[in-house]
Amino acid sequence: MIQKFDFEETDLKGSYLIKPFYATDERGGLVKDYNIQTFLGEGIRHELKEVFYTISHRGVIRAIHFQLGKPQAKLVRCISGHIYDVIVNLRPDSQTFGKWQGFDLTGENMNELYIPDYFGHGYLVLEESIVSYKCGEVFDKQGDSGIRYDDKEIGIEWPFFLVGGVENLVVCEKDLGLMSFREYCRRMVEGGFCEK
């Protein structure tokens, strides 16, 4: 069996839900989740600068992360397990600015997300998971930033019931100290990225 790459643009323009290339035979299978020529053919300019993996326990929530100054486009795939992955459009000049969309990424469905520059990204871990990040920019500690997972203005509807409720969340101290969406907007105005 051969499944070719399939690209579906999400409701948040510039981001894509992608089915990777997948081939099986009597030996097992092969997954190809990135090919620069295939991506360019879809109008996605994503050149790899860094690849890393997260290993997370059930109940872990990773807030809406992004980089200021050196924005970091990402290609994210759950290699094993199950996560509820959320992207947020943080482009002030976009019609969907401040809007979010969520996706179930699992080791079984092999779906991946292309998350462009100036988008935020986070996820709730529904099963012990390994997640792959293929990034278009290297990690920039000075620009590392984010918005709280429970920001009321963005209003993400996380499926907390799937981990037994909010009381079972595992949140790192750094993520609890992140800014609000309102603070992000204020910084964008001060930086001249959007109008007052």
XYZ file of N, CA and C in Angstrom:
588
model
N 0.827 -1.181 0.000
C 0.000 0.000 0.000
C 0.874 1.248 0.000
N 0.462 2.242 -0.794
C 1.173 3.524 -0.806
C 0.163 4.647 -0.609
N 0.435 5.495 0.383
C -0.367 6.703 0.606
C 0.534 7.888 0.322
N 0.160 8.714 -0.633
C 0.980 9.871 -0.980
C 0.698 11.030 -0.035
N 1.598 12.025 -0.041
C 1.381 13.236 0.741
C 0.028 13.840 0.385
N -0.670 14.347 1.403
C -1.929 15.049 1.180
C -1.935 16.295 2.066
N -2.171 17.458 1.475
C -2.127 18.734 2.181
C -3.520 19.355 2.223
N -3.971 19.718 3.424
C -5.265 20.376 3.575
C -5.067 21.649 4.388
N -5.284 22.806 3.751
C -5.132 24.062 4.481
C -6.220 24.143 5.547
N -5.863 24.588 6.751
C -6.830 24.691 7.840
C -7.627 25.993 7.703
N -8.512 26.220 8.655
C -9.286 27.469 8.675
C -8.398 28.680 8.934
N -7.207 28.445 9.465
C -6.256 29.523 9.749
C -5.235 29.550 8.622
N -5.461 30.435 7.676
C -4.687 30.491 6.421
C -3.184 30.417 6.664
N -2.533 29.580 5.876
C -1.082 29.425 5.976
C -0.663 28.202 6.776
N -1.603 27.619 7.533
C -1.307 26.396 8.282
C -1.984 25.213 7.578
N -1.376 24.038 7.721
C -1.847 22.862 6.984
C -1.892 21.627 7.872
N -2.936 20.822 7.675
C -2.987 19.469 8.215
C -2.497 18.557 7.096
N -1.494 17.755 7.382
C -0.816 16.995 6.333
C -0.827 15.508 6.652
N -1.172 14.717 5.639
C -0.986 13.264 5.714
C 0.371 12.983 5.071
N 1.286 12.368 5.771
C 2.599 12.105 5.179
C 2.572 10.947 4.185
N 3.640 10.833 3.438
C 3.831 9.683 2.558
C 3.982 8.447 3.436
N 3.267 7.373 3.075
C 3.333 6.147 3.879
C 3.246 4.949 2.944
N 4.218 4.063 3.034
C 4.241 2.858 2.191
C 4.448 1.634 3.078
N 3.717 0.554 2.763
C 3.871 -0.687 3.515
C 4.096 -1.850 2.555
N 4.784 -2.853 3.051
C 4.928 -4.110 2.325
C 5.132 -5.213 3.356
N 5.582 -6.369 2.927
C 5.717 -7.504 3.842
C 6.732 -7.262 4.965
N 7.605 -6.278 4.794
C 8.611 -5.983 5.812
C 8.089 -5.086 6.929
N 7.047 -4.287 6.612
C 6.564 -3.286 7.571
C 6.179 -2.016 6.826
N 6.662 -0.872 7.301
C 6.267 0.381 6.665
C 7.354 1.432 6.673
N 7.130 2.486 5.869
C 8.034 3.627 5.781
C 7.188 4.896 5.797
N 7.534 5.839 6.683
C 6.839 7.124 6.757
C 7.824 8.217 6.367
N 7.431 9.041 5.402
C 8.220 10.219 5.032
C 7.343 11.427 5.334
N 7.724 12.209 6.376
C 6.860 13.314 6.768
C 7.350 14.675 6.289
N 8.463 14.690 5.545
C 8.951 15.955 4.999
C 9.777 15.698 3.746
N 9.515 16.501 2.726
C 10.322 16.507 1.510
C 10.266 17.926 0.976
N 11.406 18.586 0.881
C 11.431 20.007 0.542
C 10.771 20.293 -0.806
N 10.980 19.438 -1.800
C 10.389 19.676 -3.121
C 8.871 19.519 -3.096
N 8.387 18.515 -2.367
C 6.937 18.304 -2.252
C 6.287 19.495 -1.556
N 6.919 19.974 -0.479
C 6.368 21.116 0.254
C 6.380 22.382 -0.614
N 7.473 22.618 -1.326
C 7.544 23.787 -2.215
C 6.468 23.707 -3.294
N 6.192 22.498 -3.770
C 5.145 22.295 -4.773
C 3.762 22.674 -4.262
N 3.587 22.662 -2.931
C 2.327 23.068 -2.307
C 2.358 24.521 -1.859
N 3.458 25.210 -2.191
C 3.589 26.615 -1.801
C 4.067 26.812 -0.377
N 4.616 25.763 0.238
C 5.106 25.851 1.620
C 6.627 25.889 1.599
N 7.185 27.028 1.965
C 8.639 27.184 2.010
C 9.095 26.887 3.433
N 9.582 25.669 3.649
C 9.984 25.256 4.997
C 11.324 24.540 4.919
N 12.373 25.261 5.271
C 13.705 24.671 5.263
C 14.106 24.365 6.694
N 14.509 23.143 6.936
C 14.821 22.697 8.291
C 16.094 23.320 8.838
N 15.993 23.800 10.088
C 17.172 24.306 10.790
C 17.392 23.576 12.106
N 16.343 22.904 12.602
C 16.453 22.216 13.884
C 15.363 21.155 13.988
N 15.712 20.007 14.543
C 14.750 18.927 14.776
C 14.896 18.480 16.221
N 13.765 18.361 16.921
C 13.811 17.831 18.286
C 12.506 17.088 18.598
N 12.494 16.416 19.755
C 11.352 15.595 20.167
C 11.015 15.907 21.614
N 9.724 15.865 21.930
C 9.315 15.947 23.328
C 8.730 14.595 23.724
N 8.971 14.227 24.969
C 8.418 12.998 25.537
C 7.580 13.440 26.720
N 6.270 13.175 26.669
C 5.365 13.747 27.666
C 4.416 12.703 28.245
N 4.110 12.889 29.532
C 3.172 12.015 30.237
C 1.731 12.487 30.018
N 0.803 11.588 30.196
C -0.620 11.925 30.109
C -0.937 13.056 31.092
N -1.698 14.041 30.617
C -2.085 15.169 31.461
C -1.191 16.385 31.323
N -0.022 16.216 30.693
C 0.856 17.372 30.468
C 0.165 18.322 29.491
N 0.226 19.624 29.800
C -0.248 20.623 28.848
C 0.909 21.563 28.562
N 1.159 21.751 27.279
C 2.204 22.677 26.839
C 1.487 23.891 26.273
N 1.740 25.038 26.882
C 1.002 26.262 26.555
C 1.289 26.736 25.132
N 0.722 27.869 24.771
C 0.805 28.383 23.403
C 2.158 29.062 23.200
N 3.118 28.304 22.715
C 4.495 28.781 22.580
C 4.775 29.384 21.204
N 5.709 30.328 21.178
C 6.194 30.951 19.942
C 7.475 31.696 20.273
N 8.151 32.180 19.237
C 9.360 32.970 19.432
C 9.134 34.397 18.938
N 9.508 35.365 19.772
C 9.495 36.770 19.372
C 10.837 37.081 18.717
N 10.856 37.928 17.732
C 12.120 38.323 17.090
C 12.528 37.375 15.984
N 12.676 36.101 16.306
C 13.035 35.082 15.313
C 11.912 34.047 15.266
N 10.817 34.350 14.546
C 9.684 33.416 14.520
C 10.107 32.055 13.976
N 9.464 31.023 14.498
C 9.887 29.649 14.225
C 8.726 28.829 13.655
N 8.701 28.695 12.332
C 7.716 27.800 11.714
C 8.032 26.370 12.144
N 6.970 25.546 12.295
C 7.171 24.190 12.797
C 6.352 23.197 11.989
N 6.892 22.015 11.838
C 6.172 20.865 11.305
C 6.117 19.868 12.463
N 4.914 19.626 12.984
C 4.750 18.863 14.221
C 3.987 17.570 13.944
N 4.513 16.460 14.460
C 3.836 15.165 14.303
C 3.968 14.359 15.583
N 2.882 13.718 15.990
C 2.896 12.807 17.139
C 3.358 11.439 16.636
N 4.538 11.039 17.028
C 5.112 9.780 16.554
C 4.487 8.585 17.269
N 4.223 8.758 18.560
C 3.515 7.712 19.304
C 2.647 8.370 20.364
N 1.517 7.730 20.667
C 0.610 8.284 21.656
C -0.497 9.104 21.027
N -0.994 10.099 21.778
C -2.147 10.895 21.339
C -2.091 12.257 22.018
N -2.126 13.324 21.203
C -2.180 14.682 21.737
C -3.330 15.445 21.081
N -3.864 16.411 21.820
C -4.808 17.371 21.241
C -3.988 18.620 20.991
N -3.706 18.879 19.730
C -2.784 19.929 19.325
C -3.554 21.181 18.916
N -3.105 22.329 19.412
C -3.795 23.600 19.158
C -2.841 24.607 18.529
N -3.342 25.275 17.479
C -2.601 26.375 16.872
C -3.432 27.648 17.020
N -2.723 28.786 17.173
C -3.372 30.089 17.325
C -2.726 31.061 16.357
N -3.543 31.749 15.580
C -3.030 32.743 14.642
C -2.687 34.017 15.414
N -1.408 34.371 15.437
C -0.936 35.557 16.161
C -0.439 36.638 15.205
N -0.940 36.612 13.964
C -0.581 37.618 12.964
C -1.589 38.760 13.016
N -1.192 39.935 13.550
C -2.152 41.037 13.738
C -2.854 41.497 12.463
N -2.231 41.308 11.307
C -2.831 41.781 10.051
C -3.737 40.732 9.397
N -4.007 39.617 10.099
C -4.803 38.535 9.534
C -6.268 38.639 9.961
N -7.164 38.181 9.086
C -8.599 38.173 9.408
C -8.928 37.187 10.534
N -8.055 36.202 10.743
C -8.309 35.218 11.800
C -7.376 35.425 13.001
N -6.889 36.654 13.184
C -6.007 36.988 14.311
C -6.697 36.622 15.631
N -5.982 35.881 16.473
C -6.517 35.495 17.776
C -7.405 34.269 17.751
N -7.636 33.697 16.573
C -8.469 32.500 16.458
C -7.601 31.264 16.652
N -8.235 30.199 17.124
C -7.518 28.944 17.356
C -8.226 27.802 16.647
N -7.481 26.708 16.468
C -8.048 25.490 15.915
C -7.319 24.306 16.544
N -8.071 23.224 16.838
C -7.482 22.060 17.486
C -7.561 20.812 16.615
N -6.611 19.907 16.810
C -6.490 18.699 15.992
C -6.046 17.533 16.862
N -6.580 16.342 16.575
C -6.093 15.126 17.223
C -4.937 14.582 16.396
N -3.768 14.569 16.984
C -2.595 13.964 16.345
C -2.246 12.710 17.130
N -2.124 11.593 16.423
C -1.802 10.325 17.079
C -0.720 9.589 16.301
N -0.077 8.664 16.989
C 0.880 7.812 16.300
C 0.201 6.987 15.228
N -1.067 6.674 15.444
C -1.808 5.841 14.506
C -2.232 6.611 13.254
N -2.797 7.812 13.420
C -3.258 8.532 12.220
C -2.109 9.211 11.463
N -0.965 9.390 12.123
C 0.250 9.943 11.511
C 0.086 11.371 10.977
N -1.045 12.022 11.213
C -1.227 13.398 10.742
C -0.167 14.310 11.337
N 0.192 15.334 10.573
C 1.116 16.337 11.075
C 0.570 17.721 10.746
N 1.065 18.712 11.477
C 0.639 20.091 11.276
C 1.814 20.936 10.822
N 1.576 21.719 9.779
C 2.547 22.756 9.429
C 2.045 24.042 10.069
N 2.854 24.601 10.964
C 2.497 25.790 11.729
C 3.434 26.909 11.289
N 2.928 27.919 10.576
C 3.803 28.947 10.020
C 4.330 29.942 11.049
N 5.237 30.803 10.609
C 5.736 31.900 11.433
C 4.575 32.687 12.020
N 4.788 33.230 13.193
C 3.808 34.096 13.867
C 2.517 33.369 14.236
N 2.601 32.073 14.445
C 1.506 31.300 15.019
C 1.981 30.778 16.373
N 1.056 30.618 17.309
C 1.362 29.970 18.572
C 0.972 28.504 18.484
N 1.578 27.692 19.338
C 1.344 26.251 19.283
C 1.452 25.641 20.670
N 0.487 24.771 21.004
C 0.542 24.044 22.264
C -0.261 22.760 22.148
N -0.209 21.924 23.184
C -1.005 20.697 23.140
C -1.233 20.101 24.519
N -2.302 19.312 24.589
C -2.646 18.540 25.774
C -2.351 17.082 25.462
N -1.619 16.428 26.358
C -1.222 15.033 26.141
C -2.301 14.094 26.692
N -2.931 13.345 25.795
C -4.022 12.445 26.169
C -3.533 11.031 26.467
N -2.374 10.675 25.916
C -1.695 9.404 26.217
C -0.204 9.714 26.223
N 0.562 8.915 26.933
C 2.024 9.059 26.895
C 2.451 9.230 25.437
N 3.199 10.292 25.134
C 3.441 10.635 23.726
C 4.871 11.075 23.452
N 5.276 10.825 22.210
C 6.518 11.386 21.665
C 6.115 12.255 20.480
N 6.557 13.510 20.498
C 6.182 14.467 19.461
C 7.435 14.996 18.786
N 7.400 14.997 17.454
C 8.519 15.464 16.632
C 8.270 16.901 16.173
N 9.301 17.732 16.280
C 9.271 19.110 15.789
C 10.359 19.270 14.732
N 9.978 19.699 13.536
C 10.952 20.018 12.492
C 10.821 21.523 12.254
N 11.803 22.281 12.701
C 11.677 23.741 12.795
C 12.429 24.487 11.701
N 11.845 25.597 11.265
C 12.446 26.437 10.245
C 13.371 27.507 10.808
N 13.521 27.530 12.131
C 14.439 28.452 12.808
C 14.943 27.752 14.057
N 16.172 28.060 14.466
C 16.716 27.446 15.677
C 16.074 28.080 16.909
N 16.133 27.359 18.016
C 15.581 27.867 19.275
C 16.328 29.118 19.689
N 15.576 30.150 20.046
C 16.154 31.429 20.471
C 15.703 31.681 21.901
N 16.602 31.442 22.851
C 16.234 31.551 24.262
C 15.718 32.944 24.610
N 16.336 33.983 24.057
C 15.918 35.356 24.373
C 14.516 35.659 23.852
N 14.163 35.094 22.712
C 12.853 35.364 22.129
C 11.786 34.363 22.508
N 12.175 33.329 23.288
C 11.224 32.284 23.677
C 10.087 32.890 24.487
N 8.855 32.662 24.063
C 7.720 33.290 24.723
C 6.463 32.439 24.556
N 5.343 32.971 25.011
C 4.096 32.244 24.868
C 2.939 32.915 25.580
N 1.780 32.321 25.405
C 0.536 32.777 26.023
C -0.016 31.623 26.853
N -0.596 31.948 27.997
C -1.139 30.911 28.885
C -2.164 30.037 28.170
N -2.159 28.769 28.520
C -3.077 27.810 27.894
C -4.538 28.130 28.206
N -4.795 28.808 29.340
C -6.170 29.077 29.781
C -6.583 30.533 29.566
N -5.929 31.203 28.606
C -6.270 32.601 28.341
C -7.743 32.717 27.944
N -8.467 33.581 28.642
C -9.920 33.682 28.432
C -10.289 34.342 27.101
N -9.463 35.267 26.615
C -9.790 35.942 25.355
C -9.660 35.002 24.160
N -8.645 34.168 24.161
C -8.518 33.187 23.078
C -9.578 32.096 23.266
N -9.763 31.652 24.492
C -10.864 30.726 24.812
C -10.751 29.335 24.218
N -9.572 28.746 24.305
C -9.389 27.386 23.768
C -10.233 26.391 24.563
N -10.938 25.532 23.860
C -11.774 24.506 24.492
C -10.981 23.195 24.566
N -10.161 23.098 25.576
C -9.342 21.904 25.759
C -10.211 20.743 26.259
N -9.979 19.522 25.793
C -10.762 18.364 26.271
C -10.199 17.810 27.588
N -10.253 18.639 28.637
C -9.681 18.241 29.923
C -10.327 16.980 30.489
N -11.585 16.727 30.131
C -12.277 15.542 30.637
C -11.567 14.253 30.212
N -10.804 14.308 29.128
C -10.098 13.109 28.649
C -8.881 12.750 29.501
N -8.487 13.669 30.389
C -7.386 13.366 31.320
C -7.897 13.379 32.760
N -9.227 13.352 32.924
C -9.809 13.301 34.259
C -10.042 14.651 34.903
N -9.967 15.735 34.111
C -10.260 17.071 34.639
C -9.022 17.925 34.856
N -9.261 19.209 35.104
C -8.193 20.203 35.281
C -7.261 19.819 36.431
N -7.811 19.166 37.449
C -7.001 18.807 38.622
C -5.886 17.820 38.271
N -5.969 17.166 37.108
C -4.931 16.203 36.708
C -3.910 16.774 35.731
N -3.991 18.070 35.444
C -3.036 18.681 34.518
C -1.643 18.745 35.128
N -0.654 18.593 34.252
C 0.743 18.782 34.634
C 1.223 20.005 33.847
N 1.454 21.108 34.576
C 1.841 22.371 33.939
C 3.156 22.824 34.556
N 4.139 23.158 33.718
C 5.416 23.612 34.258
C 5.293 25.058 34.746
N 6.164 25.428 35.663
C 6.143 26.774 36.252
C 6.311 27.852 35.191
N 7.167 27.592 34.215
C 7.405 28.562 33.137
C 6.097 28.876 32.402
N 5.303 27.846 32.105
C 4.060 28.054 31.358
C 3.014 28.801 32.183
N 3.056 28.636 33.498
C 2.114 29.363 34.353
C 2.417 30.858 34.374
N 3.659 31.224 34.065
C 4.062 32.636 34.091
C 4.001 33.331 32.740
N 3.429 32.674 31.736
C 3.376 33.285 30.401
C 2.384 34.439 30.338
N 2.504 35.250 29.290
C 1.644 36.420 29.138
C 0.232 36.045 28.704
N -0.646 37.028 28.785
C -2.017 36.886 28.286
C -2.044 37.326 26.822
N -3.138 37.016 26.137
C -3.309 37.471 24.760
C -3.362 39.000 24.714
N -3.995 39.606 25.722
C -4.062 41.081 25.791
C -2.662 41.690 25.877
N -1.795 41.062 26.693
C -0.405 41.535 26.816
C 0.332 41.369 25.487
N 0.094 40.251 24.800
C 0.704 40.036 23.487
C 0.301 41.165 22.532
N -0.989 41.507 22.504
C -1.474 42.579 21.627
C -0.806 43.912 21.974
N -0.658 44.181 23.267
C -0.001 45.427 23.690
C 1.442 45.476 23.183
N 2.136 44.350 23.284
C 3.529 44.300 22.803
C 3.606 44.501 21.289
N 2.631 43.964 20.578
C 2.607 44.130 19.123
C 2.396 45.597 18.748
N 1.516 46.299 19.492
C 1.297 47.727 19.243
C 2.574 48.512 19.535
N 3.189 48.236 20.663
C 4.428 48.945 21.052
C 5.555 48.681 20.075
N 5.566 47.470 19.518
C 6.612 47.122 18.545
C 6.313 47.613 17.146
N 5.145 48.248 16.953
C 4.771 48.778 15.642
C 4.255 47.727 14.683
N 3.850 46.546 15.205
C 3.375 45.470 14.333
C 1.891 45.589 14.002
N 1.161 46.361 14.803
C -0.263 46.566 14.507
C -0.703 47.918 15.055
N -1.879 48.354 14.600
C -2.389 49.665 15.006
C -2.985 49.613 16.384
N -3.008 50.813 17.038
C -3.604 50.920 18.376
C -5.103 50.797 18.296
